[in-house]
Amino acid sequence: MTTDIDWDDPTDPREGTWQLDHVKLYVGSGGSEGQYWNGTQTLLLTTLGRVSGKPVRTPLIYGEADGSYLVVASKGGDPAHPLWYRNLSEHPTVRIQVGPKVMQGTARTATPEERAAYWPVMVKHWPAYDEYQAKTDREIPIVVIEPVA
């Protein structure tokens, strides 16, 4: 199903947002700019829309563990999961750009044991994750993205 996807023509964040500006900088520079943002590191995650089946690109803070990339589905502590997380929960095949490197991957929610180990890793990258978790009743998921060769 994901072989006919045009990963090179994703829907980007809406106009007038810092997220769109960030994506444009990242992509426009071939990844030489945009990977480092506000004292942390970011990647571009492209998921397949649950309804549209079309690729959607989102900039996210990331960490690394055991050869995989980690992202946090925080949505700033909102009570609902972010759309990108809902997308990859249904379609786990994703594309990521980390600096100049673009690769396919498979995304999954971290197990409870992995989440316990990875949460402090991600809080080091973005301390506000602890505040986001404190302000919502949902457990904020960590997503593990395993690159596909």
mmCIF file of N, CA and C in Angstrom:
data_model
loop_
_atom_site.group_PDB
_atom_site.id
_atom_site.type_symbol
_atom_site.label_atom_id
_atom_site.label_comp_id
_atom_site.label_asym_id
_atom_site.label_seq_id
_atom_site.Cartn_x
_atom_site.Cartn_y
_atom_site.Cartn_z
ATOM 1 N N MET A 1 0.821 -1.208 0.000
ATOM 2 C CA MET A 1 0.000 0.000 0.000
ATOM 3 C C MET A 1 0.855 1.259 0.000
ATOM 4 N N THR A 2 1.937 1.268 0.746
ATOM 5 C CA THR A 2 2.740 2.485 0.858
ATOM 6 C C THR A 2 3.760 2.623 -0.258
ATOM 7 N N THR A 3 3.806 1.687 -1.204
ATOM 8 C CA THR A 3 4.776 1.788 -2.291
ATOM 9 C C THR A 3 4.369 2.838 -3.317
ATOM 10 N N ASP A 4 3.073 3.157 -3.463
ATOM 11 C CA ASP A 4 2.660 4.171 -4.437
ATOM 12 C C ASP A 4 2.569 5.564 -3.816
ATOM 13 N N ILE A 5 3.021 5.748 -2.616
ATOM 14 C CA ILE A 5 2.935 7.041 -1.944
ATOM 15 C C ILE A 5 4.005 7.977 -2.485
ATOM 16 N N ASP A 6 3.605 9.212 -2.793
ATOM 17 C CA ASP A 6 4.572 10.229 -3.225
ATOM 18 C C ASP A 6 5.111 10.933 -1.983
ATOM 19 N N TRP A 7 6.107 10.309 -1.350
ATOM 20 C CA TRP A 7 6.692 10.851 -0.121
ATOM 21 C C TRP A 7 7.337 12.212 -0.350
ATOM 22 N N ASP A 8 7.661 12.539 -1.612
ATOM 23 C CA ASP A 8 8.345 13.804 -1.910
ATOM 24 C C ASP A 8 7.398 14.989 -2.048
ATOM 25 N N ASP A 9 6.098 14.755 -1.917
ATOM 26 C CA ASP A 9 5.125 15.848 -2.045
ATOM 27 C C ASP A 9 4.143 15.830 -0.871
ATOM 28 N N PRO A 10 4.651 15.998 0.366
ATOM 29 C CA PRO A 10 3.765 15.936 1.528
ATOM 30 C C PRO A 10 3.017 17.242 1.759
ATOM 31 N N THR A 11 1.971 17.144 2.560
ATOM 32 C CA THR A 11 1.285 18.323 3.063
ATOM 33 C C THR A 11 2.110 18.832 4.239
ATOM 34 N N ASP A 12 2.400 20.119 4.229
ATOM 35 C CA ASP A 12 3.184 20.729 5.303
ATOM 36 C C ASP A 12 2.267 21.444 6.279
ATOM 37 N N PRO A 13 2.817 21.881 7.429
ATOM 38 C CA PRO A 13 1.990 22.638 8.390
ATOM 39 C C PRO A 13 1.331 23.842 7.716
ATOM 40 N N ARG A 14 0.268 24.315 8.344
ATOM 41 C CA ARG A 14 -0.507 25.400 7.721
ATOM 42 C C ARG A 14 0.279 26.712 7.693
ATOM 43 N N GLU A 15 -0.101 27.555 6.738
ATOM 44 C CA GLU A 15 0.538 28.862 6.549
ATOM 45 C C GLU A 15 0.481 29.694 7.826
ATOM 46 N N GLY A 16 1.509 30.505 8.022
ATOM 47 C CA GLY A 16 1.529 31.430 9.154
ATOM 48 C C GLY A 16 1.966 30.809 10.469
ATOM 49 N N THR A 17 2.479 29.559 10.443
ATOM 50 C CA THR A 17 2.909 28.908 11.684
ATOM 51 C C THR A 17 4.424 28.805 11.717
ATOM 52 N N TRP A 18 4.982 28.747 12.924
ATOM 53 C CA TRP A 18 6.430 28.560 13.045
ATOM 54 C C TRP A 18 6.827 27.198 12.499
ATOM 55 N N GLN A 19 5.899 26.221 12.584
ATOM 56 C CA GLN A 19 6.200 24.882 12.086
ATOM 57 C C GLN A 19 6.454 24.898 10.576
ATOM 58 N N LEU A 20 5.649 25.665 9.837
ATOM 59 C CA LEU A 20 5.855 25.752 8.398
ATOM 60 C C LEU A 20 7.182 26.445 8.098
ATOM 61 N N ASP A 21 7.469 27.528 8.814
ATOM 62 C CA ASP A 21 8.755 28.218 8.619
ATOM 63 C C ASP A 21 9.915 27.265 8.879
ATOM 64 N N HIS A 22 9.790 26.455 9.911
ATOM 65 C CA HIS A 22 10.838 25.500 10.271
ATOM 66 C C HIS A 22 11.019 24.452 9.172
ATOM 67 N N VAL A 23 9.918 23.895 8.678
ATOM 68 C CA VAL A 23 9.983 22.900 7.611
ATOM 69 C C VAL A 23 10.623 23.503 6.364
ATOM 70 N N LYS A 24 10.229 24.718 6.004
ATOM 71 C CA LYS A 24 10.791 25.365 4.803
ATOM 72 C C LYS A 24 12.294 25.555 4.940
ATOM 73 N N LEU A 25 12.755 25.984 6.110
ATOM 74 C CA LEU A 25 14.182 26.157 6.353
ATOM 75 C C LEU A 25 14.904 24.814 6.253
ATOM 76 N N TYR A 26 14.361 23.817 6.899
ATOM 77 C CA TYR A 26 14.957 22.472 6.936
ATOM 78 C C TYR A 26 15.092 21.911 5.525
ATOM 79 N N VAL A 27 13.972 21.895 4.795
ATOM 80 C CA VAL A 27 13.946 21.306 3.458
ATOM 81 C C VAL A 27 14.732 22.168 2.474
ATOM 82 N N GLY A 28 14.542 23.481 2.547
ATOM 83 C CA GLY A 28 15.203 24.396 1.618
ATOM 84 C C GLY A 28 16.716 24.370 1.711
ATOM 85 N N SER A 29 17.239 24.025 2.882
ATOM 86 C CA SER A 29 18.693 23.973 3.068
ATOM 87 C C SER A 29 19.237 22.558 2.879
ATOM 88 N N GLY A 30 18.364 21.622 2.520
ATOM 89 C CA GLY A 30 18.807 20.241 2.382
ATOM 90 C C GLY A 30 19.184 19.620 3.716
ATOM 91 N N GLY A 31 18.650 20.197 4.801
ATOM 92 C CA GLY A 31 18.915 19.673 6.131
ATOM 93 C C GLY A 31 20.133 20.272 6.810
ATOM 94 N N SER A 32 20.828 21.190 6.125
ATOM 95 C CA SER A 32 21.997 21.804 6.766
ATOM 96 C C SER A 32 21.581 22.851 7.793
ATOM 97 N N GLU A 33 20.352 23.330 7.701
ATOM 98 C CA GLU A 33 19.794 24.240 8.697
ATOM 99 C C GLU A 33 18.457 23.653 9.166
ATOM 100 N N GLY A 34 18.097 23.941 10.397
ATOM 101 C CA GLY A 34 16.812 23.479 10.913
ATOM 102 C C GLY A 34 16.904 22.261 11.808
ATOM 103 N N GLN A 35 17.982 21.482 11.679
ATOM 104 C CA GLN A 35 18.083 20.303 12.546
ATOM 105 C C GLN A 35 18.234 20.731 14.001
ATOM 106 N N TYR A 36 18.919 21.835 14.230
ATOM 107 C CA TYR A 36 19.088 22.331 15.604
ATOM 108 C C TYR A 36 18.216 23.555 15.785
ATOM 109 N N TRP A 37 17.376 23.523 16.826
ATOM 110 C CA TRP A 37 16.352 24.548 17.025
ATOM 111 C C TRP A 37 16.154 24.742 18.519
ATOM 112 N N ASN A 38 16.227 25.979 18.976
ATOM 113 C CA ASN A 38 15.970 26.323 20.382
ATOM 114 C C ASN A 38 16.728 25.430 21.365
ATOM 115 N N GLY A 39 17.978 25.147 21.053
ATOM 116 C CA GLY A 39 18.817 24.385 21.958
ATOM 117 C C GLY A 39 18.624 22.882 21.926
ATOM 118 N N THR A 40 17.879 22.387 20.957
ATOM 119 C CA THR A 40 17.672 20.940 20.846
ATOM 120 C C THR A 40 17.761 20.522 19.388
ATOM 121 N N GLN A 41 17.489 19.273 19.110
ATOM 122 C CA GLN A 41 17.574 18.756 17.747
ATOM 123 C C GLN A 41 16.192 18.356 17.245
ATOM 124 N N THR A 42 15.986 18.549 15.951
ATOM 125 C CA THR A 42 14.689 18.216 15.360
ATOM 126 C C THR A 42 14.867 17.370 14.100
ATOM 127 N N LEU A 43 13.832 16.631 13.820
ATOM 128 C CA LEU A 43 13.741 15.889 12.571
ATOM 129 C C LEU A 43 12.411 16.246 11.925
ATOM 130 N N LEU A 44 12.250 15.846 10.681
ATOM 131 C CA LEU A 44 10.971 15.996 9.999
ATOM 132 C C LEU A 44 10.361 14.606 9.871
ATOM 133 N N LEU A 45 9.174 14.454 10.405
ATOM 134 C CA LEU A 45 8.446 13.190 10.347
ATOM 135 C C LEU A 45 7.328 13.318 9.324
ATOM 136 N N THR A 46 7.287 12.374 8.386
ATOM 137 C CA THR A 46 6.199 12.331 7.412
ATOM 138 C C THR A 46 5.410 11.055 7.660
ATOM 139 N N THR A 47 4.128 11.245 7.967
ATOM 140 C CA THR A 47 3.207 10.142 8.206
ATOM 141 C C THR A 47 2.191 10.105 7.064
ATOM 142 N N LEU A 48 1.412 9.042 7.020
ATOM 143 C CA LEU A 48 0.314 8.964 6.054
ATOM 144 C C LEU A 48 -0.976 9.301 6.765
ATOM 145 N N GLY A 49 -1.740 10.235 6.193
ATOM 146 C CA GLY A 49 -3.002 10.633 6.791
ATOM 147 C C GLY A 49 -3.950 9.455 6.932
ATOM 148 N N ARG A 50 -4.580 9.341 8.098
ATOM 149 C CA ARG A 50 -5.528 8.244 8.350
ATOM 150 C C ARG A 50 -6.688 8.258 7.375
ATOM 151 N N VAL A 51 -7.161 9.436 7.052
ATOM 152 C CA VAL A 51 -8.323 9.568 6.174
ATOM 153 C C VAL A 51 -7.888 9.744 4.721
ATOM 154 N N SER A 52 -6.961 10.655 4.475
ATOM 155 C CA SER A 52 -6.558 10.981 3.103
ATOM 156 C C SER A 52 -5.607 9.960 2.488
ATOM 157 N N GLY A 53 -4.808 9.294 3.324
ATOM 158 C CA GLY A 53 -3.783 8.397 2.791
ATOM 159 C C GLY A 53 -2.629 9.135 2.156
ATOM 160 N N LYS A 54 -2.608 10.464 2.316
ATOM 161 C CA LYS A 54 -1.551 11.283 1.721
ATOM 162 C C LYS A 54 -0.505 11.630 2.785
ATOM 163 N N PRO A 55 0.743 11.833 2.368
ATOM 164 C CA PRO A 55 1.792 12.147 3.333
ATOM 165 C C PRO A 55 1.627 13.533 3.954
ATOM 166 N N VAL A 56 1.938 13.606 5.244
ATOM 167 C CA VAL A 56 1.843 14.841 6.031
ATOM 168 C C VAL A 56 3.151 14.981 6.810
ATOM 169 N N ARG A 57 3.795 16.152 6.699
ATOM 170 C CA ARG A 57 5.114 16.360 7.311
ATOM 171 C C ARG A 57 5.021 17.264 8.534
ATOM 172 N N THR A 58 5.751 16.882 9.600
ATOM 173 C CA THR A 58 5.727 17.598 10.875
ATOM 174 C C THR A 58 7.140 17.694 11.444
ATOM 175 N N PRO A 59 7.569 18.875 11.905
ATOM 176 C CA PRO A 59 8.861 18.960 12.588
ATOM 177 C C PRO A 59 8.695 18.557 14.057
ATOM 178 N N LEU A 60 9.632 17.743 14.553
ATOM 179 C CA LEU A 60 9.551 17.263 15.934
ATOM 180 C C LEU A 60 10.938 17.185 16.569
ATOM 181 N N ILE A 61 10.976 17.391 17.862
ATOM 182 C CA ILE A 61 12.192 17.174 18.635
ATOM 183 C C ILE A 61 12.433 15.664 18.675
ATOM 184 N N TYR A 62 13.701 15.274 18.618
ATOM 185 C CA TYR A 62 13.981 13.841 18.660
ATOM 186 C C TYR A 62 15.159 13.517 19.565
ATOM 187 N N GLY A 63 15.190 12.251 19.960
ATOM 188 C CA GLY A 63 16.314 11.664 20.661
ATOM 189 C C GLY A 63 16.679 10.382 19.936
ATOM 190 N N GLU A 64 17.710 9.708 20.430
ATOM 191 C CA GLU A 64 18.137 8.458 19.814
ATOM 192 C C GLU A 64 18.403 7.419 20.891
ATOM 193 N N ALA A 65 18.120 6.169 20.549
ATOM 194 C CA ALA A 65 18.404 5.046 21.449
ATOM 195 C C ALA A 65 18.462 3.763 20.637
ATOM 196 N N ASP A 66 19.508 3.008 20.829
ATOM 197 C CA ASP A 66 19.628 1.680 20.221
ATOM 198 C C ASP A 66 19.410 1.685 18.713
ATOM 199 N N GLY A 67 19.918 2.710 18.012
ATOM 200 C CA GLY A 67 19.790 2.770 16.561
ATOM 201 C C GLY A 67 18.450 3.263 16.057
ATOM 202 N N SER A 68 17.562 3.650 16.972
ATOM 203 C CA SER A 68 16.239 4.168 16.599
ATOM 204 C C SER A 68 16.132 5.641 16.966
ATOM 205 N N TYR A 69 15.160 6.298 16.379
ATOM 206 C CA TYR A 69 14.852 7.692 16.698
ATOM 207 C C TYR A 69 13.620 7.717 17.593
ATOM 208 N N LEU A 70 13.605 8.638 18.538
ATOM 209 C CA LEU A 70 12.510 8.766 19.495
ATOM 210 C C LEU A 70 11.851 10.123 19.332
ATOM 211 N N VAL A 71 10.525 10.164 19.328
ATOM 212 C CA VAL A 71 9.768 11.411 19.326
ATOM 213 C C VAL A 71 8.647 11.278 20.358
ATOM 214 N N VAL A 72 8.213 12.416 20.880
ATOM 215 C CA VAL A 72 7.226 12.445 21.952
ATOM 216 C C VAL A 72 5.920 13.026 21.418
ATOM 217 N N ALA A 73 4.824 12.315 21.627
ATOM 218 C CA ALA A 73 3.503 12.743 21.152
ATOM 219 C C ALA A 73 2.831 13.618 22.211
ATOM 220 N N SER A 74 3.461 14.747 22.516
ATOM 221 C CA SER A 74 3.001 15.565 23.653
ATOM 222 C C SER A 74 1.853 16.510 23.323
ATOM 223 N N LYS A 75 1.910 17.131 22.165
ATOM 224 C CA LYS A 75 0.938 18.161 21.784
ATOM 225 C C LYS A 75 0.799 19.194 22.909
ATOM 226 N N GLY A 76 1.951 19.490 23.545
ATOM 227 C CA GLY A 76 1.970 20.516 24.591
ATOM 228 C C GLY A 76 1.148 20.167 25.817
ATOM 229 N N GLY A 77 0.817 18.891 26.004
ATOM 230 C CA GLY A 77 0.008 18.487 27.154
ATOM 231 C C GLY A 77 -1.482 18.531 26.895
ATOM 232 N N ASP A 78 -1.869 18.688 25.643
ATOM 233 C CA ASP A 78 -3.285 18.683 25.263
ATOM 234 C C ASP A 78 -3.914 17.337 25.659
ATOM 235 N N PRO A 79 -5.214 17.313 25.953
ATOM 236 C CA PRO A 79 -5.846 16.052 26.312
ATOM 237 C C PRO A 79 -5.918 15.030 25.163
ATOM 238 N N ALA A 80 -5.792 15.494 23.917
ATOM 239 C CA ALA A 80 -5.868 14.590 22.758
ATOM 240 C C ALA A 80 -4.477 14.369 22.167
ATOM 241 N N HIS A 81 -4.285 13.193 21.596
ATOM 242 C CA HIS A 81 -3.025 12.904 20.905
ATOM 243 C C HIS A 81 -2.901 13.799 19.668
ATOM 244 N N PRO A 82 -1.679 14.132 19.287
ATOM 245 C CA PRO A 82 -1.503 14.906 18.045
ATOM 246 C C PRO A 82 -1.915 14.080 16.826
ATOM 247 N N LEU A 83 -2.296 14.771 15.769
ATOM 248 C CA LEU A 83 -2.749 14.082 14.555
ATOM 249 C C LEU A 83 -1.675 13.174 13.990
ATOM 250 N N TRP A 84 -0.419 13.615 14.011
ATOM 251 C CA TRP A 84 0.641 12.784 13.449
ATOM 252 C C TRP A 84 0.735 11.440 14.180
ATOM 253 N N TYR A 85 0.485 11.435 15.483
ATOM 254 C CA TYR A 85 0.529 10.188 16.249
ATOM 255 C C TYR A 85 -0.648 9.293 15.864
ATOM 256 N N ARG A 86 -1.812 9.888 15.721
ATOM 257 C CA ARG A 86 -2.985 9.114 15.311
ATOM 258 C C ARG A 86 -2.769 8.532 13.914
ATOM 259 N N ASN A 87 -2.092 9.310 13.039
ATOM 260 C CA ASN A 87 -1.788 8.807 11.691
ATOM 261 C C ASN A 87 -0.881 7.582 11.745
ATOM 262 N N LEU A 88 0.227 7.678 12.469
ATOM 263 C CA LEU A 88 1.175 6.558 12.453
ATOM 264 C C LEU A 88 0.677 5.365 13.248
ATOM 265 N N SER A 89 -0.282 5.591 14.137
ATOM 266 C CA SER A 89 -0.886 4.453 14.833
ATOM 267 C C SER A 89 -1.655 3.575 13.850
ATOM 268 N N GLU A 90 -2.175 4.203 12.805
ATOM 269 C CA GLU A 90 -2.901 3.452 11.778
ATOM 270 C C GLU A 90 -1.990 3.016 10.626
ATOM 271 N N HIS A 91 -1.021 3.860 10.277
ATOM 272 C CA HIS A 91 -0.082 3.582 9.179
ATOM 273 C C HIS A 91 1.337 3.724 9.730
ATOM 274 N N PRO A 92 1.965 2.655 10.195
ATOM 275 C CA PRO A 92 3.275 2.773 10.845
ATOM 276 C C PRO A 92 4.459 3.035 9.916
ATOM 277 N N THR A 93 4.263 2.941 8.604
ATOM 278 C CA THR A 93 5.345 3.275 7.689
ATOM 279 C C THR A 93 5.466 4.791 7.631
ATOM 280 N N VAL A 94 6.672 5.294 7.882
ATOM 281 C CA VAL A 94 6.907 6.737 7.917
ATOM 282 C C VAL A 94 8.174 7.058 7.138
ATOM 283 N N ARG A 95 8.379 8.346 6.950
ATOM 284 C CA ARG A 95 9.637 8.838 6.388
ATOM 285 C C ARG A 95 10.150 9.879 7.360
ATOM 286 N N ILE A 96 11.462 9.896 7.573
ATOM 287 C CA ILE A 96 12.044 10.932 8.416
ATOM 288 C C ILE A 96 13.213 11.583 7.694
ATOM 289 N N GLN A 97 13.443 12.836 8.034
ATOM 290 C CA GLN A 97 14.640 13.535 7.600
ATOM 291 C C GLN A 97 15.353 13.991 8.856
ATOM 292 N N VAL A 98 16.604 13.567 8.990
ATOM 293 C CA VAL A 98 17.439 13.945 10.121
ATOM 294 C C VAL A 98 18.648 14.638 9.516
ATOM 295 N N GLY A 99 18.692 15.978 9.623
ATOM 296 C CA GLY A 99 19.725 16.725 8.910
ATOM 297 C C GLY A 99 19.557 16.454 7.425
ATOM 298 N N PRO A 100 20.634 16.143 6.703
ATOM 299 C CA PRO A 100 20.514 15.884 5.266
ATOM 300 C C PRO A 100 20.047 14.473 4.932
ATOM 301 N N LYS A 101 19.980 13.598 5.928
ATOM 302 C CA LYS A 101 19.675 12.186 5.708
ATOM 303 C C LYS A 101 18.159 11.948 5.696
ATOM 304 N N VAL A 102 17.648 11.362 4.626
ATOM 305 C CA VAL A 102 16.228 11.045 4.486
ATOM 306 C C VAL A 102 16.102 9.531 4.419
ATOM 307 N N MET A 103 15.184 8.970 5.229
ATOM 308 C CA MET A 103 15.036 7.519 5.265
ATOM 309 C C MET A 103 13.613 7.105 5.591
ATOM 310 N N GLN A 104 13.258 5.902 5.163
ATOM 311 C CA GLN A 104 11.990 5.296 5.532
ATOM 312 C C GLN A 104 12.172 4.660 6.907
ATOM 313 N N GLY A 105 11.062 4.486 7.600
ATOM 314 C CA GLY A 105 11.117 3.846 8.899
ATOM 315 C C GLY A 105 9.785 3.228 9.252
ATOM 316 N N THR A 106 9.817 2.483 10.321
ATOM 317 C CA THR A 106 8.602 1.910 10.886
ATOM 318 C C THR A 106 8.462 2.480 12.287
ATOM 319 N N ALA A 107 7.289 3.028 12.577
ATOM 320 C CA ALA A 107 7.044 3.680 13.860
ATOM 321 C C ALA A 107 6.142 2.820 14.730
ATOM 322 N N ARG A 108 6.422 2.852 16.019
ATOM 323 C CA ARG A 108 5.582 2.138 16.975
ATOM 324 C C ARG A 108 5.643 2.876 18.303
ATOM 325 N N THR A 109 4.621 2.681 19.106
ATOM 326 C CA THR A 109 4.600 3.260 20.444
ATOM 327 C C THR A 109 5.531 2.451 21.334
ATOM 328 N N ALA A 110 6.333 3.150 22.115
ATOM 329 C CA ALA A 110 7.246 2.480 23.040
ATOM 330 C C ALA A 110 6.458 1.634 24.035
ATOM 331 N N THR A 111 7.028 0.506 24.406
ATOM 332 C CA THR A 111 6.426 -0.333 25.452
ATOM 333 C C THR A 111 6.515 0.436 26.773
ATOM 334 N N PRO A 112 5.761 0.036 27.784
ATOM 335 C CA PRO A 112 5.871 0.719 29.085
ATOM 336 C C PRO A 112 7.309 0.731 29.635
ATOM 337 N N GLU A 113 8.025 -0.365 29.452
ATOM 338 C CA GLU A 113 9.408 -0.420 29.926
ATOM 339 C C GLU A 113 10.293 0.546 29.143
ATOM 340 N N GLU A 114 10.116 0.580 27.815
ATOM 341 C CA GLU A 114 10.889 1.511 26.984
ATOM 342 C C GLU A 114 10.557 2.949 27.346
ATOM 343 N N ARG A 115 9.274 3.234 27.538
ATOM 344 C CA ARG A 115 8.877 4.600 27.871
ATOM 345 C C ARG A 115 9.546 5.042 29.164
ATOM 346 N N ALA A 116 9.568 4.167 30.156
ATOM 347 C CA ALA A 116 10.202 4.496 31.434
ATOM 348 C C ALA A 116 11.690 4.810 31.231
ATOM 349 N N ALA A 117 12.347 4.089 30.347
ATOM 350 C CA ALA A 117 13.770 4.328 30.083
ATOM 351 C C ALA A 117 13.990 5.554 29.203
ATOM 352 N N TYR A 118 13.110 5.780 28.220
ATOM 353 C CA TYR A 118 13.320 6.844 27.242
ATOM 354 C C TYR A 118 12.799 8.213 27.693
ATOM 355 N N TRP A 119 11.842 8.242 28.620
ATOM 356 C CA TRP A 119 11.288 9.530 29.056
ATOM 357 C C TRP A 119 12.391 10.468 29.560
ATOM 358 N N PRO A 120 13.282 10.030 30.453
ATOM 359 C CA PRO A 120 14.348 10.937 30.906
ATOM 360 C C PRO A 120 15.270 11.388 29.766
ATOM 361 N N VAL A 121 15.478 10.527 28.787
ATOM 362 C CA VAL A 121 16.292 10.885 27.623
ATOM 363 C C VAL A 121 15.648 12.057 26.896
ATOM 364 N N MET A 122 14.339 11.968 26.698
ATOM 365 C CA MET A 122 13.632 13.015 25.958
ATOM 366 C C MET A 122 13.490 14.293 26.780
ATOM 367 N N VAL A 123 13.337 14.169 28.087
ATOM 368 C CA VAL A 123 13.249 15.360 28.950
ATOM 369 C C VAL A 123 14.573 16.128 28.932
ATOM 370 N N LYS A 124 15.682 15.432 28.747
ATOM 371 C CA LYS A 124 16.975 16.131 28.612
ATOM 372 C C LYS A 124 16.983 17.003 27.365
ATOM 373 N N HIS A 125 16.311 16.531 26.309
ATOM 374 C CA HIS A 125 16.227 17.306 25.072
ATOM 375 C C HIS A 125 15.230 18.462 25.195
ATOM 376 N N TRP A 126 14.156 18.243 25.951
ATOM 377 C CA TRP A 126 13.101 19.263 26.072
ATOM 378 C C TRP A 126 12.473 19.137 27.458
ATOM 379 N N PRO A 127 12.991 19.854 28.451
ATOM 380 C CA PRO A 127 12.504 19.724 29.833
ATOM 381 C C PRO A 127 11.001 19.960 30.005
ATOM 382 N N ALA A 128 10.388 20.727 29.124
ATOM 383 C CA ALA A 128 8.954 21.011 29.242
ATOM 384 C C ALA A 128 8.090 19.766 29.088
ATOM 385 N N TYR A 129 8.641 18.648 28.593
ATOM 386 C CA TYR A 129 7.839 17.433 28.489
ATOM 387 C C TYR A 129 7.267 17.025 29.849
ATOM 388 N N ASP A 130 8.036 17.229 30.922
ATOM 389 C CA ASP A 130 7.515 16.912 32.259
ATOM 390 C C ASP A 130 6.305 17.784 32.594
ATOM 391 N N GLU A 131 6.362 19.075 32.228
ATOM 392 C CA GLU A 131 5.222 19.978 32.463
ATOM 393 C C GLU A 131 4.012 19.540 31.631
ATOM 394 N N TYR A 132 4.263 19.161 30.382
ATOM 395 C CA TYR A 132 3.168 18.721 29.508
ATOM 396 C C TYR A 132 2.479 17.489 30.102
ATOM 397 N N GLN A 133 3.287 16.538 30.608
ATOM 398 C CA GLN A 133 2.710 15.328 31.189
ATOM 399 C C GLN A 133 1.891 15.664 32.429
ATOM 400 N N ALA A 134 2.379 16.620 33.233
ATOM 401 C CA ALA A 134 1.682 16.985 34.472
ATOM 402 C C ALA A 134 0.329 17.635 34.202
ATOM 403 N N LYS A 135 0.165 18.274 33.048
ATOM 404 C CA LYS A 135 -1.093 18.988 32.799
ATOM 405 C C LYS A 135 -2.142 18.188 32.027
ATOM 406 N N THR A 136 -1.858 16.913 31.718
ATOM 407 C CA THR A 136 -2.849 16.099 31.022
ATOM 408 C C THR A 136 -3.065 14.785 31.762
ATOM 409 N N ASP A 137 -4.260 14.225 31.597
ATOM 410 C CA ASP A 137 -4.567 12.933 32.207
ATOM 411 C C ASP A 137 -4.074 11.768 31.346
ATOM 412 N N ARG A 138 -3.825 12.010 30.066
ATOM 413 C CA ARG A 138 -3.364 10.910 29.203
ATOM 414 C C ARG A 138 -1.872 10.685 29.414
ATOM 415 N N GLU A 139 -1.454 9.451 29.269
ATOM 416 C CA GLU A 139 -0.022 9.198 29.290
ATOM 417 C C GLU A 139 0.522 9.581 27.921
ATOM 418 N N ILE A 140 1.459 10.504 27.906
ATOM 419 C CA ILE A 140 2.030 10.962 26.640
ATOM 420 C C ILE A 140 2.935 9.863 26.085
ATOM 421 N N PRO A 141 2.627 9.397 24.876
ATOM 422 C CA PRO A 141 3.420 8.319 24.293
ATOM 423 C C PRO A 141 4.779 8.797 23.773
ATOM 424 N N ILE A 142 5.724 7.880 23.812
ATOM 425 C CA ILE A 142 6.979 8.043 23.090
ATOM 426 C C ILE A 142 6.906 7.093 21.911
ATOM 427 N N VAL A 143 7.281 7.599 20.753
ATOM 428 C CA VAL A 143 7.278 6.798 19.529
ATOM 429 C C VAL A 143 8.710 6.428 19.191
ATOM 430 N N VAL A 144 8.897 5.165 18.862
ATOM 431 C CA VAL A 144 10.182 4.643 18.435
ATOM 432 C C VAL A 144 10.111 4.472 16.915
ATOM 433 N N ILE A 145 11.031 5.110 16.209
ATOM 434 C CA ILE A 145 11.073 4.996 14.750
ATOM 435 C C ILE A 145 12.325 4.202 14.401
ATOM 436 N N GLU A 146 12.096 3.037 13.822
ATOM 437 C CA GLU A 146 13.201 2.163 13.431
ATOM 438 C C GLU A 146 13.452 2.336 11.938
ATOM 439 N N PRO A 147 14.639 2.861 11.570
ATOM 440 C CA PRO A 147 14.940 3.030 10.156
ATOM 441 C C PRO A 147 14.901 1.695 9.413
ATOM 442 N N VAL A 148 14.436 1.748 8.168
ATOM 443 C CA VAL A 148 14.383 0.560 7.319
ATOM 444 C C VAL A 148 15.487 0.711 6.279
ATOM 445 N N ALA A 149 16.318 -0.309 6.154
ATOM 446 C CA ALA A 149 17.455 -0.263 5.212
ATOM 447 C C ALA A 149 16.962 -0.187 3.776
#
